[in-house]
Amino acid sequence: MLEVILKGHDKYYGVSDVVRMFAGVPEELKDEGKVVAPDGPDITLVNELLDDGRSVTYSKEKSYACDGEVLEPGREIKRSLYIAMADITSMNMPWGCLTGIRPTLVACEEDRPEALEKKYFVRSDKARLAFETSREEQRLLSMVPEDSLCVYIGIPFCPSRCEYCSFVSSDISCHMDRLRSYEKALEHEISIVAPSLKRPLSAVYVGGGTPTVLEEKEFASLLDCMYSELNITSGCEVTVEAGRPDTITEEKLISMREHGITRICINPQTMRSDTLMKLGRKHTAEDTVRVYRKACEMGFDLINMDLIAGLPYENAADHIESAKKVIELAPANITVHTLYKKRRARISREQVMDVDMTRGSLDESVAESYRLLYEAGYHPYYMYRQKDTGHGLENTGFAKGETGNLYNVAMMSDARDVLSFGAGGMSKRCFAQEGGQHKHRVERCPTIKDALTYMERVEEMAEKKSAFFGLK
Ligand code: SF4
């Protein structure tokens, strides 16, 4: 069992983050001043923060410390622990000791990618990726005025549950009446809050679940409500997560075009139909291509397509083949996700990283899909990581030209306010602050996750949000 004793600090969270990368699920024993990992190597380490601000990690045999600039304490303790664990396990992580979900925020602080390698032991390809992405994120964020608002409208239902899914979404196949009621509740919430909104809107994102799971009439009604209640001007970006091709009909595409929406997501995840069927997605790769071509014909010129590397039943070559096929379709945006196991997903951790998709081959297949994207003229415009991925990789959105999605960048930045409608949504307000590691302090206002309870308490949710944003 691995034991890390904390000395001179109480940064359990940071210690746990580093331990998790190398040794599985950690346990914080605060009464005993240590973090343990039963699956880790059999060794006791002391992670100490010294009076001069430096950190050292040592065992009985060896001591580890970093040279050069002294960083803030939370980063210092991670650095010395990281180099100790890397040495003990003979493993290096793609993102080095950066454990946060937004490595681009750290990259923004640096004037060259090599600084990320030196200070945080980030691998050179990831350092370049973070550096480049951070610059594009900042450019896009500058197009979202600080006093503007982003709006999220959530429909947490899907036509069936994908095996790997960890979102708060419900399979709606047996509950279409519930879906109709949910849509009405959503309209009600929007109509209570929207009239008091005085701030300009920069971006609206209709996400899920799968918003296009709504029947045509309800789908059109929701768009009517959005456009009549919210002040959506011509400069406001509007995105609809059409997501599953099996829910996209010509009528829904017409509805979106009639409202002026040109930015949608059509998500293949993989271009292997047999994988899609095994995962429970109920559409084929041919359906994806057919719907994509139809949307292009109808004037949707800003389409994002999501791919997932590391799907169960697939190997690295399958993902690369899918990437090639999607790149051939030439959508404006392609987002490459790396699958990880989360609590609510039905698949097991072993299935996520099975014999065909080890940490190494997943890493290589993601690198190859990035290479293909660069070669085809795409560049990264936003990126985030998720905790507990096991593989330590990231999700990256790529764009052609200046087509990056403002909502994605603004939402991930934690530097712009987001008003969220619907069950499970998270509204947030971001306040600029001086000094410290983060340039903004974020206050959050969650909405009840359960859709049925949300419907029952929709007015309470609306009032809570109005108060949170100081609306009258
Ligand atoms: S479409 Fe997306 S949200 Fe819905 S079940 Fe599949 S992965 Fe989950």
Tab-separated table of N, CA and C in Angstrom, residues 229-290:
chain	number	residue	atom	x	y	z
A	229	GLU	N	-38.821	34.510	-26.250
A	229	GLU	CA	-38.575	34.956	-24.869
A	229	GLU	C	-37.168	35.524	-24.659
A	230	LEU	N	-36.182	34.917	-25.330
A	230	LEU	CA	-34.800	35.363	-25.122
A	230	LEU	C	-34.437	36.390	-26.188
A	231	ASN	N	-33.599	37.320	-25.805
A	231	ASN	CA	-33.216	38.369	-26.756
A	231	ASN	C	-32.061	37.865	-27.627
A	232	ILE	N	-32.405	36.973	-28.583
A	232	ILE	CA	-31.361	36.384	-29.441
A	232	ILE	C	-31.189	37.288	-30.661
A	233	THR	N	-30.090	38.037	-30.668
A	233	THR	CA	-29.845	38.953	-31.793
A	233	THR	C	-28.983	38.238	-32.838
A	234	SER	N	-28.732	38.900	-33.949
A	234	SER	CA	-27.995	38.244	-35.033
A	234	SER	C	-26.562	37.885	-34.623
A	235	GLY	N	-25.996	38.624	-33.653
A	235	GLY	CA	-24.618	38.329	-33.229
A	235	GLY	C	-24.521	37.193	-32.225
A	236	CYS	N	-25.651	36.678	-31.793
A	236	CYS	CA	-25.620	35.634	-30.763
A	236	CYS	C	-25.456	34.255	-31.417
A	237	GLU	N	-24.487	33.519	-30.963
A	237	GLU	CA	-24.270	32.156	-31.482
A	237	GLU	C	-25.336	31.222	-30.881
A	238	VAL	N	-25.972	30.436	-31.732
A	238	VAL	CA	-26.954	29.465	-31.222
A	238	VAL	C	-26.568	28.073	-31.726
A	239	THR	N	-26.405	27.155	-30.808
A	239	THR	CA	-26.013	25.788	-31.170
A	239	THR	C	-27.071	24.811	-30.675
A	240	VAL	N	-27.411	23.853	-31.506
A	240	VAL	CA	-28.296	22.774	-31.051
A	240	VAL	C	-27.540	21.458	-31.161
A	241	GLU	N	-27.501	20.777	-30.032
A	241	GLU	CA	-26.845	19.469	-29.982
A	241	GLU	C	-27.834	18.455	-30.575
A	242	ALA	N	-27.747	18.273	-31.880
A	242	ALA	CA	-28.661	17.297	-32.487
A	242	ALA	C	-28.200	15.889	-32.108
A	243	GLY	N	-26.930	15.742	-31.909
A	243	GLY	CA	-26.385	14.520	-31.316
A	243	GLY	C	-26.646	13.249	-32.084
A	244	ARG	N	-27.660	12.544	-31.680
A	244	ARG	CA	-27.893	11.220	-32.250
A	244	ARG	C	-28.582	11.325	-33.604
A	245	PRO	N	-27.968	10.796	-34.639
A	245	PRO	CA	-28.570	10.870	-35.978
A	245	PRO	C	-29.957	10.219	-36.036
A	246	ASP	N	-30.221	9.255	-35.148
A	246	ASP	CA	-31.534	8.585	-35.191
A	246	ASP	C	-32.672	9.481	-34.710
A	247	THR	N	-32.351	10.684	-34.241
A	247	THR	CA	-33.415	11.589	-33.782
A	247	THR	C	-33.601	12.778	-34.720
A	248	ILE	N	-32.770	12.860	-35.746
A	248	ILE	CA	-32.793	14.061	-36.603
A	248	ILE	C	-33.669	13.799	-37.826
A	249	THR	N	-34.758	14.521	-37.919
A	249	THR	CA	-35.643	14.373	-39.081
A	249	THR	C	-35.532	15.627	-39.946
A	250	GLU	N	-36.018	15.508	-41.174
A	250	GLU	CA	-35.995	16.671	-42.068
A	250	GLU	C	-36.805	17.817	-41.453
A	251	GLU	N	-37.936	17.480	-40.813
A	251	GLU	CA	-38.783	18.529	-40.215
A	251	GLU	C	-38.027	19.286	-39.123
A	252	LYS	N	-37.259	18.566	-38.327
A	252	LYS	CA	-36.524	19.255	-37.255
A	252	LYS	C	-35.419	20.142	-37.854
A	253	LEU	N	-34.800	19.649	-38.925
A	253	LEU	CA	-33.782	20.475	-39.586
A	253	LEU	C	-34.442	21.732	-40.161
A	254	ILE	N	-35.618	21.564	-40.782
A	254	ILE	CA	-36.338	22.726	-41.340
A	254	ILE	C	-36.669	23.715	-40.218
A	255	SER	N	-37.168	23.177	-39.115
A	255	SER	CA	-37.497	24.031	-37.966
A	255	SER	C	-36.300	24.885	-37.550
A	256	MET	N	-35.151	24.247	-37.455
A	256	MET	CA	-33.952	24.981	-37.025
A	256	MET	C	-33.573	26.045	-38.055
A	257	ARG	N	-33.630	25.661	-39.330
A	257	ARG	CA	-33.268	26.633	-40.382
A	257	ARG	C	-34.236	27.813	-40.374
A	258	GLU	N	-35.517	27.513	-40.174
A	258	GLU	CA	-36.505	28.607	-40.167
A	258	GLU	C	-36.247	29.592	-39.021
A	259	HIS	N	-35.659	29.084	-37.949
A	259	HIS	CA	-35.341	29.978	-36.833
A	259	HIS	C	-33.966	30.632	-37.014
A	260	GLY	N	-33.265	30.250	-38.048
A	260	GLY	CA	-31.961	30.870	-38.333
A	260	GLY	C	-30.780	30.135	-37.726
A	261	ILE	N	-30.991	28.917	-37.257
A	261	ILE	CA	-29.883	28.172	-36.641
A	261	ILE	C	-29.060	27.474	-37.729
A	262	THR	N	-27.757	27.698	-37.675
A	262	THR	CA	-26.883	27.034	-38.654
A	262	THR	C	-25.830	26.157	-37.975
A	263	ARG	N	-25.776	26.238	-36.653
A	263	ARG	CA	-24.721	25.506	-35.934
A	263	ARG	C	-25.341	24.341	-35.176
A	264	ILE	N	-25.001	23.139	-35.571
A	264	ILE	CA	-25.538	21.952	-34.895
A	264	ILE	C	-24.424	20.920	-34.687
A	265	CYS	N	-24.712	19.954	-33.837
A	265	CYS	CA	-23.783	18.829	-33.653
A	265	CYS	C	-24.466	17.568	-34.156
A	266	ILE	N	-23.756	16.808	-34.929
A	266	ILE	CA	-24.233	15.476	-35.349
A	266	ILE	C	-23.101	14.532	-34.968
A	267	ASN	N	-23.355	13.669	-34.018
A	267	ASN	CA	-22.231	12.955	-33.406
A	267	ASN	C	-22.135	11.485	-33.802
A	268	PRO	N	-21.144	11.164	-34.600
A	268	PRO	CA	-20.990	9.737	-34.957
A	268	PRO	C	-20.404	8.902	-33.818
A	269	GLN	N	-19.507	9.442	-33.042
A	269	GLN	CA	-18.699	8.764	-32.003
A	269	GLN	C	-17.738	7.755	-32.624
A	270	THR	N	-18.237	6.913	-33.490
A	270	THR	CA	-17.387	6.002	-34.268
A	270	THR	C	-18.077	5.813	-35.607
A	271	MET	N	-17.291	5.454	-36.606
A	271	MET	CA	-17.903	5.173	-37.907
A	271	MET	C	-18.035	3.670	-38.116
A	272	ARG	N	-17.986	2.914	-37.047
A	272	ARG	CA	-18.232	1.464	-37.121
A	272	ARG	C	-19.655	1.186	-36.648
A	273	SER	N	-20.491	0.722	-37.582
A	273	SER	CA	-21.898	0.463	-37.231
A	273	SER	C	-22.028	-0.659	-36.209
A	274	ASP	N	-21.145	-1.664	-36.291
A	274	ASP	CA	-21.283	-2.771	-35.334
A	274	ASP	C	-21.019	-2.292	-33.907
A	275	THR	N	-20.055	-1.385	-33.738
A	275	THR	CA	-19.801	-0.839	-32.394
A	275	THR	C	-21.020	-0.056	-31.917
A	276	LEU	N	-21.568	0.768	-32.807
A	276	LEU	CA	-22.723	1.597	-32.419
A	276	LEU	C	-23.869	0.729	-31.916
A	277	MET	N	-24.103	-0.366	-32.628
A	277	MET	CA	-25.202	-1.250	-32.226
A	277	MET	C	-24.910	-1.871	-30.858
A	278	LYS	N	-23.673	-2.331	-30.690
A	278	LYS	CA	-23.324	-2.964	-29.405
A	278	LYS	C	-23.446	-1.968	-28.247
A	279	LEU	N	-23.188	-0.699	-28.545
A	279	LEU	CA	-23.246	0.327	-27.501
A	279	LEU	C	-24.667	0.799	-27.218
A	280	GLY	N	-25.611	0.333	-28.039
A	280	GLY	CA	-27.012	0.702	-27.815
A	280	GLY	C	-27.418	2.017	-28.437
A	281	ARG	N	-26.685	2.466	-29.480
A	281	ARG	CA	-27.000	3.786	-30.041
A	281	ARG	C	-28.102	3.752	-31.108
A	282	LYS	N	-28.442	2.604	-31.618
A	282	LYS	CA	-29.583	2.464	-32.522
A	282	LYS	C	-29.509	3.326	-33.787
A	283	HIS	N	-28.295	3.583	-34.238
A	283	HIS	CA	-28.148	4.161	-35.584
A	283	HIS	C	-26.852	3.623	-36.160
A	284	THR	N	-26.721	3.738	-37.476
A	284	THR	CA	-25.517	3.224	-38.126
A	284	THR	C	-24.631	4.390	-38.571
A	285	ALA	N	-23.439	4.042	-39.010
A	285	ALA	CA	-22.549	5.070	-39.548
A	285	ALA	C	-23.157	5.668	-40.822
A	286	GLU	N	-23.863	4.848	-41.576
A	286	GLU	CA	-24.508	5.346	-42.805
A	286	GLU	C	-25.571	6.393	-42.454
A	287	ASP	N	-26.291	6.164	-41.349
A	287	ASP	CA	-27.284	7.171	-40.908
A	287	ASP	C	-26.596	8.509	-40.639
A	288	THR	N	-25.452	8.435	-40.000
A	288	THR	CA	-24.710	9.671	-39.682
A	288	THR	C	-24.374	10.419	-40.965
A	289	VAL	N	-23.854	9.698	-41.947
A	289	VAL	CA	-23.448	10.342	-43.204
A	289	VAL	C	-24.682	10.921	-43.911
A	290	ARG	N	-25.754	10.147	-43.930
A	290	ARG	CA	-26.984	10.598	-44.624
A	290	ARG	C	-27.505	11.899	-43.977
